[in-house]
PDB file of C-alpha atoms and ligand atoms in Angstrom:
ATOM      1  CA  UNK A  12     -31.423 -41.566  -8.660  1.00 89.00           C
ATOM      2  CA  UNK A  13     -30.818 -40.895 -12.190  1.00 96.00           C
ATOM      3  CA  UNK A  14     -30.939 -37.718 -14.091  1.00 97.00           C
ATOM      4  CA  UNK A  15     -34.366 -37.192 -15.971  1.00 95.00           C
ATOM      5  CA  UNK A  16     -32.351 -35.953 -19.165  1.00 95.00           C
ATOM      6  CA  UNK A  17     -29.445 -38.389 -19.820  1.00 96.00           C
ATOM      7  CA  UNK A  18     -29.890 -41.460 -17.102  1.00 95.00           C
ATOM      8  CA  UNK A  19     -26.274 -40.495 -15.385  1.00 95.00           C
ATOM      9  CA  UNK A  20     -26.194 -40.344 -11.444  1.00 96.00           C
ATOM     10  CA  UNK A  21     -28.451 -37.408 -10.243  1.00 96.00           C
ATOM     11  CA  UNK A  22     -26.739 -34.990  -7.586  1.00 95.00           C
ATOM     12  CA  UNK A  23     -30.240 -33.050  -6.862  1.00 96.00           C
ATOM     13  CA  UNK A  24     -33.942 -33.651  -6.968  1.00 95.00           C
ATOM     14  CA  UNK A  25     -35.412 -30.156  -7.736  1.00 94.00           C
ATOM     15  CA  UNK A  26     -38.746 -30.222  -5.869  1.00 91.00           C
ATOM     16  CA  UNK A  27     -40.304 -27.192  -7.471  1.00 89.00           C
ATOM     17  CA  UNK A  28     -39.808 -28.555 -10.865  1.00 88.00           C
ATOM     18  CA  UNK A  29     -40.094 -32.258 -10.129  1.00 92.00           C
ATOM     19  CA  UNK A  30     -36.711 -33.252 -11.781  1.00 94.00           C
ATOM     20  CA  UNK A  31     -33.729 -35.285 -11.439  1.00 96.00           C
ATOM     21  CA  UNK A  32     -30.441 -33.661 -12.404  1.00 97.00           C
ATOM     22  CA  UNK A  33     -26.872 -34.813 -13.035  1.00 96.00           C
ATOM     23  CA  UNK A  34     -24.075 -32.292 -12.481  1.00 96.00           C
ATOM     24  CA  UNK A  35     -24.130 -31.658 -16.287  1.00 96.00           C
ATOM     25  CA  UNK A  36     -27.664 -30.952 -16.959  1.00 97.00           C
ATOM     26  CA  UNK A  37     -27.919 -28.914 -13.620  1.00 97.00           C
ATOM     27  CA  UNK A  38     -25.395 -26.897 -14.928  1.00 98.00           C
ATOM     28  CA  UNK A  39     -27.216 -26.031 -18.070  1.00 97.00           C
ATOM     29  CA  UNK A  40     -30.559 -25.456 -16.199  1.00 97.00           C
ATOM     30  CA  UNK A  41     -28.513 -22.764 -14.379  1.00 98.00           C
ATOM     31  CA  UNK A  42     -27.045 -21.281 -16.935  1.00 98.00           C
ATOM     32  CA  UNK A  43     -30.430 -21.056 -18.873  1.00 98.00           C
ATOM     33  CA  UNK A  44     -32.093 -19.166 -16.173  1.00 98.00           C
ATOM     34  CA  UNK A  45     -29.174 -16.730 -15.573  1.00 98.00           C
ATOM     35  CA  UNK A  46     -29.266 -16.110 -19.232  1.00 98.00           C
ATOM     36  CA  UNK A  47     -32.781 -15.450 -19.164  1.00 98.00           C
ATOM     37  CA  UNK A  48     -32.528 -13.079 -16.865  1.00 98.00           C
ATOM     38  CA  UNK A  49     -29.729 -11.053 -18.080  1.00 98.00           C
ATOM     39  CA  UNK A  50     -32.051 -11.350 -21.370  1.00 97.00           C
ATOM     40  CA  UNK A  51     -34.951  -9.619 -19.669  1.00 96.00           C
ATOM     41  CA  UNK A  52     -32.788  -7.075 -18.013  1.00 97.00           C
ATOM     42  CA  UNK A  53     -33.051  -3.625 -19.800  1.00 96.00           C
ATOM     43  CA  UNK A  54     -30.401  -2.131 -17.904  1.00 97.00           C
ATOM     44  CA  UNK A  55     -27.462  -4.450 -18.951  1.00 97.00           C
ATOM     45  CA  UNK A  56     -25.275  -2.484 -21.174  1.00 96.00           C
ATOM     46  CA  UNK A  57     -25.499  -4.708 -24.016  1.00 94.00           C
ATOM     47  CA  UNK A  58     -24.105  -2.243 -26.861  1.00 93.00           C
ATOM     48  CA  UNK A  59     -20.602  -1.810 -24.516  1.00 95.00           C
ATOM     49  CA  UNK A  60     -19.943   0.085 -21.250  1.00 97.00           C
ATOM     50  CA  UNK A  61     -19.387  -0.710 -18.056  1.00 98.00           C
ATOM     51  CA  UNK A  62     -21.183  -3.762 -15.833  1.00 98.00           C
ATOM     52  CA  UNK A  63     -20.162  -3.252 -12.164  1.00 98.00           C
ATOM     53  CA  UNK A  64     -20.470  -6.701  -9.955  1.00 98.00           C
ATOM     54  CA  UNK A  65     -20.707  -6.376  -6.174  1.00 98.00           C
ATOM     55  CA  UNK A  66     -18.151  -9.165  -5.088  1.00 98.00           C
ATOM     56  CA  UNK A  67     -17.742  -9.916  -1.509  1.00 96.00           C
ATOM     57  CA  UNK A  68     -15.841 -13.152  -1.774  1.00 95.00           C
ATOM     58  CA  UNK A  69     -18.477 -15.064  -0.573  1.00 95.00           C
ATOM     59  CA  UNK A  70     -19.818 -18.016  -2.368  1.00 96.00           C
ATOM     60  CA  UNK A  71     -23.007 -16.235  -4.081  1.00 97.00           C
ATOM     61  CA  UNK A  72     -21.136 -13.196  -5.334  1.00 98.00           C
ATOM     62  CA  UNK A  73     -18.188 -15.695  -6.909  1.00 98.00           C
ATOM     63  CA  UNK A  74     -20.537 -17.833  -8.300  1.00 98.00           C
ATOM     64  CA  UNK A  75     -22.480 -14.897  -9.964  1.00 98.00           C
ATOM     65  CA  UNK A  76     -19.105 -13.606 -11.173  1.00 98.00           C
ATOM     66  CA  UNK A  77     -17.965 -17.227 -12.698  1.00 98.00           C
ATOM     67  CA  UNK A  78     -21.419 -17.459 -14.431  1.00 98.00           C
ATOM     68  CA  UNK A  79     -21.515 -13.749 -16.004  1.00 98.00           C
ATOM     69  CA  UNK A  80     -17.412 -14.238 -16.690  1.00 98.00           C
ATOM     70  CA  UNK A  81     -18.823 -17.376 -18.793  1.00 97.00           C
ATOM     71  CA  UNK A  82     -22.093 -16.071 -20.290  1.00 98.00           C
ATOM     72  CA  UNK A  83     -21.223 -12.162 -21.418  1.00 97.00           C
ATOM     73  CA  UNK A  84     -17.525 -12.214 -20.753  1.00 96.00           C
ATOM     74  CA  UNK A  85     -16.814 -12.086 -24.176  1.00 95.00           C
ATOM     75  CA  UNK A  86     -19.231  -9.204 -25.149  1.00 96.00           C
ATOM     76  CA  UNK A  87     -17.806  -6.415 -27.661  1.00 96.00           C
ATOM     77  CA  UNK A  88     -17.296  -3.367 -25.720  1.00 97.00           C
ATOM     78  CA  UNK A  89     -18.316  -4.631 -22.255  1.00 98.00           C
ATOM     79  CA  UNK A  90     -15.830  -4.311 -19.517  1.00 98.00           C
ATOM     80  CA  UNK A  91     -16.343  -5.564 -16.190  1.00 98.00           C
ATOM     81  CA  UNK A  92     -15.457  -4.327 -12.969  1.00 98.00           C
ATOM     82  CA  UNK A  93     -15.938  -5.852  -9.836  1.00 98.00           C
ATOM     83  CA  UNK A  94     -16.475  -3.752  -6.437  1.00 98.00           C
ATOM     84  CA  UNK A  95     -15.596  -4.960  -3.195  1.00 98.00           C
ATOM     85  CA  UNK A  96     -16.379  -3.237   0.436  1.00 98.00           C
ATOM     86  CA  UNK A  97     -14.142  -3.775   3.332  1.00 98.00           C
ATOM     87  CA  UNK A  98     -16.244  -3.163   6.203  1.00 98.00           C
ATOM     88  CA  UNK A  99     -13.340  -4.083   8.461  1.00 97.00           C
ATOM     89  CA  UNK A 100     -14.594  -6.869  10.293  1.00 97.00           C
ATOM     90  CA  UNK A 101     -11.557  -8.707  11.874  1.00 96.00           C
ATOM     91  CA  UNK A 102     -11.585 -12.506  11.586  1.00 93.00           C
ATOM     92  CA  UNK A 103     -14.132 -12.737   8.583  1.00 94.00           C
ATOM     93  CA  UNK A 104     -13.520 -10.080   5.790  1.00 95.00           C
ATOM     94  CA  UNK A 105      -9.829 -10.566   5.305  1.00 95.00           C
ATOM     95  CA  UNK A 106     -10.322 -14.174   4.269  1.00 94.00           C
ATOM     96  CA  UNK A 107     -12.883 -12.934   2.113  1.00 95.00           C
ATOM     97  CA  UNK A 108     -11.008  -9.953   0.664  1.00 96.00           C
ATOM     98  CA  UNK A 109      -7.987 -12.783  -0.078  1.00 96.00           C
ATOM     99  CA  UNK A 110     -10.390 -14.916  -1.665  1.00 96.00           C
ATOM    100  CA  UNK A 111     -12.236 -12.341  -4.280  1.00 97.00           C
ATOM    101  CA  UNK A 112      -8.370 -10.793  -5.449  1.00 98.00           C
ATOM    102  CA  UNK A 113      -7.178 -14.367  -6.209  1.00 97.00           C
ATOM    103  CA  UNK A 114     -10.527 -15.375  -8.184  1.00 98.00           C
ATOM    104  CA  UNK A 115     -10.912 -11.994  -9.811  1.00 98.00           C
ATOM    105  CA  UNK A 116      -7.251 -11.963 -10.941  1.00 98.00           C
ATOM    106  CA  UNK A 117      -7.415 -15.458 -12.060  1.00 98.00           C
ATOM    107  CA  UNK A 118     -10.487 -14.710 -14.374  1.00 98.00           C
ATOM    108  CA  UNK A 119      -8.845 -11.127 -15.603  1.00 97.00           C
ATOM    109  CA  UNK A 120     -11.245  -9.243 -13.881  1.00 98.00           C
ATOM    110  CA  UNK A 121     -10.565  -5.514 -12.755  1.00 98.00           C
ATOM    111  CA  UNK A 122     -10.890  -5.271  -9.101  1.00 98.00           C
ATOM    112  CA  UNK A 123     -11.634  -2.038  -6.876  1.00 98.00           C
ATOM    113  CA  UNK A 124     -11.524  -1.894  -2.869  1.00 98.00           C
ATOM    114  CA  UNK A 125     -13.451   0.391  -0.860  1.00 98.00           C
ATOM    115  CA  UNK A 126     -13.334   0.426   2.776  1.00 98.00           C
ATOM    116  CA  UNK A 127     -15.410   1.672   5.799  1.00 98.00           C
ATOM    117  CA  UNK A 128     -12.527   3.241   7.237  1.00 97.00           C
ATOM    118  CA  UNK A 129     -12.020   5.746   4.113  1.00 97.00           C
ATOM    119  CA  UNK A 130     -15.722   6.536   4.079  1.00 97.00           C
ATOM    120  CA  UNK A 131     -16.253   7.059   7.805  1.00 96.00           C
ATOM    121  CA  UNK A 132     -13.235   7.014   9.624  1.00 95.00           C
ATOM    122  CA  UNK A 133     -14.074   3.693  11.500  1.00 96.00           C
ATOM    123  CA  UNK A 134     -14.058   0.192  10.541  1.00 97.00           C
ATOM    124  CA  UNK A 135     -17.477  -1.746  11.155  1.00 97.00           C
ATOM    125  CA  UNK A 136     -15.695  -3.321  14.385  1.00 97.00           C
ATOM    126  CA  UNK A 137     -14.915   0.200  15.666  1.00 96.00           C
ATOM    127  CA  UNK A 138     -18.334   1.452  15.072  1.00 96.00           C
ATOM    128  CA  UNK A 139     -19.575  -1.522  17.288  1.00 95.00           C
ATOM    129  CA  UNK A 140     -17.931  -0.449  20.045  1.00 93.00           C
ATOM    130  CA  UNK A 141     -19.104   3.311  19.186  1.00 93.00           C
ATOM    131  CA  UNK A 142     -21.526   4.326  22.174  1.00 91.00           C
ATOM    132  CA  UNK A 143     -22.785   6.695  19.472  1.00 91.00           C
ATOM    133  CA  UNK A 144     -24.561   3.803  17.613  1.00 93.00           C
ATOM    134  CA  UNK A 145     -25.737   1.524  20.306  1.00 92.00           C
ATOM    135  CA  UNK A 146     -29.146   2.041  19.282  1.00 91.00           C
ATOM    136  CA  UNK A 147     -28.252   0.993  16.051  1.00 91.00           C
ATOM    137  CA  UNK A 148     -27.497  -3.071  15.160  1.00 90.00           C
ATOM    138  CA  UNK A 149     -24.413  -3.555  13.034  1.00 93.00           C
ATOM    139  CA  UNK A 150     -26.241  -4.667  10.291  1.00 92.00           C
ATOM    140  CA  UNK A 151     -27.887  -1.457   9.644  1.00 93.00           C
ATOM    141  CA  UNK A 152     -24.929   0.615   9.426  1.00 96.00           C
ATOM    142  CA  UNK A 153     -23.169  -2.059   7.922  1.00 97.00           C
ATOM    143  CA  UNK A 154     -26.089  -2.242   5.234  1.00 95.00           C
ATOM    144  CA  UNK A 155     -26.231   1.601   4.965  1.00 97.00           C
ATOM    145  CA  UNK A 156     -22.530   2.143   4.054  1.00 98.00           C
ATOM    146  CA  UNK A 157     -22.145  -0.935   2.058  1.00 98.00           C
ATOM    147  CA  UNK A 158     -25.058   0.148  -0.478  1.00 97.00           C
ATOM    148  CA  UNK A 159     -23.564   3.903  -0.254  1.00 98.00           C
ATOM    149  CA  UNK A 160     -20.184   2.856  -1.330  1.00 98.00           C
ATOM    150  CA  UNK A 161     -21.165   0.400  -4.284  1.00 98.00           C
ATOM    151  CA  UNK A 162     -23.653   3.070  -5.776  1.00 98.00           C
ATOM    152  CA  UNK A 163     -21.474   5.666  -5.495  1.00 98.00           C
ATOM    153  CA  UNK A 164     -18.351   3.803  -7.062  1.00 98.00           C
ATOM    154  CA  UNK A 165     -20.085   2.388  -9.776  1.00 98.00           C
ATOM    155  CA  UNK A 166     -21.786   5.567 -10.235  1.00 98.00           C
ATOM    156  CA  UNK A 167     -18.255   7.303 -10.741  1.00 98.00           C
ATOM    157  CA  UNK A 168     -16.690   4.731 -12.822  1.00 97.00           C
ATOM    158  CA  UNK A 169     -19.487   4.924 -15.030  1.00 97.00           C
ATOM    159  CA  UNK A 170     -21.155   1.748 -14.623  1.00 98.00           C
ATOM    160  CA  UNK A 171     -24.332   1.351 -16.691  1.00 97.00           C
ATOM    161  CA  UNK A 172     -25.821  -1.376 -13.848  1.00 98.00           C
ATOM    162  CA  UNK A 173     -24.382  -3.160 -10.814  1.00 98.00           C
ATOM    163  CA  UNK A 174     -24.775  -6.830 -10.172  1.00 98.00           C
ATOM    164  CA  UNK A 175     -25.378  -8.672  -7.023  1.00 98.00           C
ATOM    165  CA  UNK A 176     -25.080 -12.318  -6.228  1.00 98.00           C
ATOM    166  CA  UNK A 177     -28.401 -12.646  -4.274  1.00 98.00           C
ATOM    167  CA  UNK A 178     -29.953 -15.884  -4.737  1.00 98.00           C
ATOM    168  CA  UNK A 179     -33.667 -17.063  -4.956  1.00 98.00           C
ATOM    169  CA  UNK A 180     -33.568 -17.420  -0.950  1.00 96.00           C
ATOM    170  CA  UNK A 181     -32.538 -13.969  -0.283  1.00 95.00           C
ATOM    171  CA  UNK A 182     -34.903 -12.652  -3.021  1.00 97.00           C
ATOM    172  CA  UNK A 183     -37.759 -14.207  -1.539  1.00 97.00           C
ATOM    173  CA  UNK A 184     -36.833 -13.363   1.971  1.00 94.00           C
ATOM    174  CA  UNK A 185     -36.478  -9.496   1.038  1.00 94.00           C
ATOM    175  CA  UNK A 186     -40.181  -9.813  -0.485  1.00 96.00           C
ATOM    176  CA  UNK A 187     -41.426 -11.899   2.409  1.00 94.00           C
ATOM    177  CA  UNK A 188     -39.950  -9.613   5.062  1.00 92.00           C
ATOM    178  CA  UNK A 189     -41.169  -6.316   3.586  1.00 94.00           C
ATOM    179  CA  UNK A 190     -44.850  -7.999   2.856  1.00 93.00           C
ATOM    180  CA  UNK A 191     -44.824  -8.903   6.594  1.00 90.00           C
ATOM    181  CA  UNK A 192     -44.071  -5.161   7.548  1.00 92.00           C
ATOM    182  CA  UNK A 193     -46.605  -4.112   5.183  1.00 95.00           C
ATOM    183  CA  UNK A 194     -43.526  -1.688   3.389  1.00 95.00           C
ATOM    184  CA  UNK A 195     -45.091  -1.048  -0.096  1.00 93.00           C
ATOM    185  CA  UNK A 196     -42.260   1.143  -0.583  1.00 92.00           C
ATOM    186  CA  UNK A 197     -39.359  -0.979  -0.025  1.00 93.00           C
ATOM    187  CA  UNK A 198     -41.336  -3.482  -1.768  1.00 96.00           C
ATOM    188  CA  UNK A 199     -41.433  -1.295  -5.117  1.00 95.00           C
ATOM    189  CA  UNK A 200     -37.929  -0.192  -4.764  1.00 94.00           C
ATOM    190  CA  UNK A 201     -36.584  -3.446  -4.508  1.00 97.00           C
ATOM    191  CA  UNK A 202     -34.023  -4.847  -7.406  1.00 98.00           C
ATOM    192  CA  UNK A 203     -33.897  -6.004 -10.326  1.00 98.00           C
ATOM    193  CA  UNK A 204     -34.454  -2.439 -11.300  1.00 97.00           C
ATOM    194  CA  UNK A 205     -35.374  -2.131 -14.978  1.00 92.00           C
ATOM    195  CA  UNK A 206     -34.677   1.814 -15.284  1.00 90.00           C
ATOM    196  CA  UNK A 207     -32.072   4.273 -13.974  1.00 88.00           C
ATOM    197  CA  UNK A 208     -33.061   6.902 -11.594  1.00 88.00           C
ATOM    198  CA  UNK A 209     -30.751  10.076 -11.136  1.00 90.00           C
ATOM    199  CA  UNK A 210     -27.529   9.221  -8.865  1.00 94.00           C
ATOM    200  CA  UNK A 211     -28.475   5.707  -8.472  1.00 96.00           C
ATOM    201  CA  UNK A 212     -26.844   2.848 -10.698  1.00 98.00           C
ATOM    202  CA  UNK A 213     -29.915   0.016 -11.606  1.00 98.00           C
ATOM    203  CA  UNK A 214     -29.143  -2.993  -9.818  1.00 98.00           C
ATOM    204  CA  UNK A 215     -29.170  -6.441 -11.433  1.00 98.00           C
ATOM    205  CA  UNK A 216     -29.598  -9.792  -9.595  1.00 98.00           C
ATOM    206  CA  UNK A 217     -28.036 -12.579 -12.155  1.00 98.00           C
ATOM    207  CA  UNK A 218     -28.745 -15.226  -9.797  1.00 98.00           C
ATOM    208  CA  UNK A 219     -32.291 -14.224  -8.583  1.00 98.00           C
ATOM    209  CA  UNK A 220     -33.968 -17.564  -9.825  1.00 98.00           C
ATOM    210  CA  UNK A 221     -31.487 -19.992  -8.584  1.00 98.00           C
ATOM    211  CA  UNK A 222     -32.120 -21.249  -5.074  1.00 97.00           C
ATOM    212  CA  UNK A 223     -29.350 -21.596  -2.414  1.00 95.00           C
ATOM    213  CA  UNK A 224     -28.909 -25.429  -2.451  1.00 96.00           C
ATOM    214  CA  UNK A 225     -28.276 -25.088  -6.247  1.00 97.00           C
ATOM    215  CA  UNK A 226     -25.873 -22.107  -5.980  1.00 98.00           C
ATOM    216  CA  UNK A 227     -23.803 -24.019  -3.463  1.00 97.00           C
ATOM    217  CA  UNK A 228     -23.576 -27.325  -5.785  1.00 97.00           C
ATOM    218  CA  UNK A 229     -22.604 -24.917  -8.471  1.00 98.00           C
ATOM    219  CA  UNK A 230     -19.874 -23.689  -6.526  1.00 98.00           C
ATOM    220  CA  UNK A 231     -18.662 -27.386  -5.769  1.00 97.00           C
ATOM    221  CA  UNK A 232     -18.517 -28.528  -9.394  1.00 97.00           C
ATOM    222  CA  UNK A 233     -16.665 -25.525 -10.552  1.00 97.00           C
ATOM    223  CA  UNK A 234     -14.316 -25.764  -7.634  1.00 97.00           C
ATOM    224  CA  UNK A 235     -15.159 -22.082  -6.837  1.00 97.00           C
ATOM    225  CA  UNK A 236     -13.731 -21.477  -3.114  1.00 94.00           C
ATOM    226  CA  UNK A 237     -16.236 -21.475   0.030  1.00 90.00           C
ATOM    227  CA  UNK A 238     -15.388 -19.137   2.925  1.00 87.00           C
ATOM    228  CA  UNK A 239     -15.799 -20.735   5.851  1.00 83.00           C
ATOM    229  CA  UNK A 240     -15.988 -18.257   8.358  1.00 85.00           C
ATOM    230  CA  UNK A 241     -18.982 -16.581   9.355  1.00 87.00           C
ATOM    231  CA  UNK A 242     -19.663 -12.780  10.248  1.00 91.00           C
ATOM    232  CA  UNK A 243     -19.416 -12.480  13.698  1.00 91.00           C
ATOM    233  CA  UNK A 244     -22.295 -10.385  13.725  1.00 89.00           C
ATOM    234  CA  UNK A 245     -24.546 -12.303  11.705  1.00 84.00           C
ATOM    235  CA  UNK A 246     -26.446 -13.828  14.674  1.00 70.00           C
ATOM    236  CA  UNK A 247     -27.804 -10.409  15.132  1.00 55.00           C
ATOM    237  CA  UNK A 248     -28.884 -10.241  11.493  1.00 55.00           C
ATOM    238  CA  UNK A 249     -32.716  -9.656  11.397  1.00 62.00           C
ATOM    239  CA  UNK A 250     -33.180 -12.219   8.425  1.00 64.00           C
ATOM    240  CA  UNK A 251     -32.852 -15.354  10.701  1.00 72.00           C
ATOM    241  CA  UNK A 252     -36.667 -15.247  11.442  1.00 78.00           C
ATOM    242  CA  UNK A 253     -38.052 -14.945   7.627  1.00 80.00           C
ATOM    243  CA  UNK A 254     -35.191 -17.496   6.776  1.00 85.00           C
ATOM    244  CA  UNK A 255     -36.822 -19.930   9.206  1.00 88.00           C
ATOM    245  CA  UNK A 256     -40.441 -19.078   7.816  1.00 90.00           C
ATOM    246  CA  UNK A 257     -39.526 -19.391   4.572  1.00 93.00           C
ATOM    247  CA  UNK A 258     -37.980 -22.972   4.625  1.00 93.00           C
ATOM    248  CA  UNK A 259     -40.715 -24.270   6.449  1.00 95.00           C
ATOM    249  CA  UNK A 260     -43.111 -22.642   3.818  1.00 94.00           C
ATOM    250  CA  UNK A 261     -41.231 -23.973   1.262  1.00 94.00           C
ATOM    251  CA  UNK A 262     -40.897 -27.479   2.623  1.00 93.00           C
ATOM    252  CA  UNK A 263     -44.944 -27.607   2.729  1.00 94.00           C
ATOM    253  CA  UNK A 264     -45.735 -26.033  -0.569  1.00 94.00           C
ATOM    254  CA  UNK A 265     -42.498 -26.265  -2.889  1.00 93.00           C
ATOM    255  CA  UNK A 266     -42.463 -22.850  -5.098  1.00 95.00           C
ATOM    256  CA  UNK A 267     -43.377 -20.522  -2.693  1.00 96.00           C
ATOM    257  CA  UNK A 268     -40.000 -18.468  -3.447  1.00 97.00           C
ATOM    258  CA  UNK A 269     -40.683 -18.510  -6.803  1.00 97.00           C
ATOM    259  CA  UNK A 270     -44.600 -17.532  -5.845  1.00 97.00           C
ATOM    260  CA  UNK A 271     -43.082 -14.369  -4.004  1.00 97.00           C
ATOM    261  CA  UNK A 272     -40.772 -13.101  -6.723  1.00 98.00           C
ATOM    262  CA  UNK A 273     -43.520 -13.367  -9.313  1.00 98.00           C
ATOM    263  CA  UNK A 274     -45.678 -11.210  -6.513  1.00 97.00           C
ATOM    264  CA  UNK A 275     -42.872  -8.879  -6.613  1.00 97.00           C
ATOM    265  CA  UNK A 276     -42.457  -8.306 -10.304  1.00 97.00           C
ATOM    266  CA  UNK A 277     -46.430  -8.263 -10.917  1.00 96.00           C
ATOM    267  CA  UNK A 278     -46.715  -5.417  -7.936  1.00 96.00           C
ATOM    268  CA  UNK A 279     -43.677  -3.622  -9.480  1.00 96.00           C
ATOM    269  CA  UNK A 280     -45.353  -3.808 -13.176  1.00 94.00           C
ATOM    270  CA  UNK A 281     -48.780  -2.126 -11.984  1.00 94.00           C
ATOM    271  CA  UNK A 282     -47.061   0.266  -9.926  1.00 93.00           C
ATOM    272  CA  UNK A 283     -44.875   1.349 -13.005  1.00 89.00           C
ATOM    273  CA  UNK A 284     -47.984   1.399 -15.051  1.00 88.00           C
ATOM    274  CA  UNK A 285     -49.617   4.140 -12.729  1.00 86.00           C
ATOM    275  CA  UNK A 286     -46.700   5.757 -12.391  1.00 78.00           C
ATOM    276  CA  UNK A 287     -46.017   6.392 -15.800  1.00 67.00           C
ATOM    277  CA  UNK A 288     -44.994  10.219 -17.078  1.00 56.00           C
ATOM    278  CA  UNK A 289     -43.499  10.862 -13.675  1.00 59.00           C
ATOM    279  CA  UNK A 290     -40.467   9.123 -14.044  1.00 58.00           C
ATOM    280  CA  UNK A 291     -38.286  12.056 -14.744  1.00 52.00           C
ATOM    281  CA  UNK A 292     -39.474  13.959 -11.757  1.00 58.00           C
ATOM    282  CA  UNK A 293     -36.330  14.828  -9.802  1.00 60.00           C
ATOM    283  CA  UNK A 294     -35.369  13.024  -7.044  1.00 73.00           C
ATOM    284  CA  UNK A 295     -34.461  13.898  -3.647  1.00 88.00           C
ATOM    285  CA  UNK A 296     -30.904  14.794  -2.290  1.00 93.00           C
ATOM    286  CA  UNK A 297     -29.403  14.459   1.065  1.00 95.00           C
ATOM    287  CA  UNK A 298     -28.899  18.191   2.278  1.00 95.00           C
ATOM    288  CA  UNK A 299     -25.324  16.901   3.612  1.00 95.00           C
ATOM    289  CA  UNK A 300     -23.925  14.763   1.094  1.00 95.00           C
ATOM    290  CA  UNK A 301     -25.853  15.082  -1.739  1.00 95.00           C
ATOM    291  CA  UNK A 302     -26.403  11.395  -2.502  1.00 95.00           C
ATOM    292  CA  UNK A 303     -29.975  10.473  -3.369  1.00 93.00           C
ATOM    293  CA  UNK A 304     -32.274  10.055  -0.244  1.00 92.00           C
ATOM    294  CA  UNK A 305     -35.974   9.517   0.337  1.00 87.00           C
ATOM    295  CA  UNK A 306     -35.426  12.192   3.368  1.00 89.00           C
ATOM    296  CA  UNK A 307     -33.824  15.416   3.876  1.00 94.00           C
ATOM    297  CA  UNK A 308     -30.712  13.533   5.619  1.00 94.00           C
ATOM    298  CA  UNK A 309     -29.707  10.478   4.473  1.00 95.00           C
ATOM    299  CA  UNK A 310     -29.030   7.286   6.898  1.00 95.00           C
ATOM    300  CA  UNK A 311     -25.403   7.116   6.021  1.00 97.00           C
ATOM    301  CA  UNK A 312     -25.002  11.431   7.198  1.00 96.00           C
ATOM    302  CA  UNK A 313     -27.631  10.280  10.029  1.00 95.00           C
ATOM    303  CA  UNK A 314     -25.056   7.543  11.314  1.00 95.00           C
ATOM    304  CA  UNK A 315     -21.756   9.645  10.488  1.00 95.00           C
ATOM    305  CA  UNK A 316     -23.339  11.960  12.987  1.00 94.00           C
ATOM    306  CA  UNK A 317     -24.104   9.455  15.647  1.00 93.00           C
ATOM    307  CA  UNK A 318     -20.549   8.132  15.154  1.00 91.00           C
ATOM    308  CA  UNK A 319     -19.164  11.502  16.101  1.00 86.00           C
ATOM    309  CA  UNK A 320     -21.363  12.190  19.042  1.00 77.00           C
ATOM    310  CA  UNK A 321     -19.307   9.381  20.657  1.00 61.00           C
ATOM    311  CA  UNK A 322     -15.822  10.996  19.755  1.00 52.00           C
ATOM    312  CA  UNK A 323     -17.037  14.005  21.120  1.00 50.00           C
ATOM    313  CA  UNK A 324     -18.187  12.988  24.559  1.00 42.00           C
ATOM    314  CA  UNK A 325     -14.862  11.180  25.334  1.00 41.00           C
TER     315      UNK A 325
HETATM  316 FE1  SF4 B 420     -22.310  -7.021   7.998  1.00 86.70          FE
HETATM  317 FE2  SF4 B 420     -24.433  -7.838   9.361  1.00 86.70          FE
HETATM  318 FE3  SF4 B 420     -23.402  -9.038   7.075  1.00 86.70          FE
HETATM  319 FE4  SF4 B 420     -21.825  -9.043   8.890  1.00 86.70          FE
HETATM  320  S1  SF4 B 420     -23.957 -10.169   9.117  1.00 86.70           S
HETATM  321  S2  SF4 B 420     -21.702  -8.526   6.991  1.00 86.70           S
HETATM  322  S3  SF4 B 420     -22.272  -7.049  10.049  1.00 86.70           S
HETATM  323  S4  SF4 B 420     -24.669  -7.224   7.100  1.00 86.70           S
HETATM  324 ZN1   ZN B 421     -25.824  12.182   3.449  1.00 86.70          ZN
END
């Protein structure tokens, strides 16, 4: 097949738009959509300031970093700082940490590493063996501490926003999961955020409209390293089912993922319209750690207490 734009050999058939694209035109198509996402975000620090990047070392976060470095890396007054969370997962995290550190050093991007051990006294592997956490899946406490560490580190460095490398498939899955659970509250809180809330650094998603397959092709084209090891706990990830369902829906009706994101956008816009005037209401804080929380004691403190339960029973 030939590229619809230039007649060179195509590397992809983009089903949802019906176009065959060569590497150059796929690259252009990706850059256009990332630029549009950045342009539309009111929280991107255009007038200077710090933009934090959540960089795990996985392909999506490196592709995001590469694209942002290309597109906004030379903005005057903008300082880009990458944050990597080391959960302490043997056989998995050390490789991605090495990849991230080398990649960021080559681009000249500042890099901060924060660890679960420093935060909780335990690595994720140790938490997995902790009897106090038996009723939780590892992805639950992994996600809780990762969110906490990234938000707090970004806030303490004074970042105006924090960018995550979630692609179109990830985002459509999040919307689908919340729709299936009927969880309007979470649906309304999903990133990208277009305003700052007390204690919370707004999140942006530059790859929001880029499907996983295109992210992969971008990584190949730009020789971005791809980690081979998978997280040993990923088979417990609760995303597997929605992943399969979404794949089938997209096969039958190309464009389903885009429709889910548009649904999210319109629901969030409607909710913001009705909440006007309430933006400055003081948000709730955890009574133990003082971090923003939706209840009296935040999930991170709840898990820390459960961790201690095991130690005290030894
Ligand atoms: Fe953490 Fe689960 Fe992802 Fe592994 S698969 S890194 S445990 S969220
Ligand atoms: Zn707390």
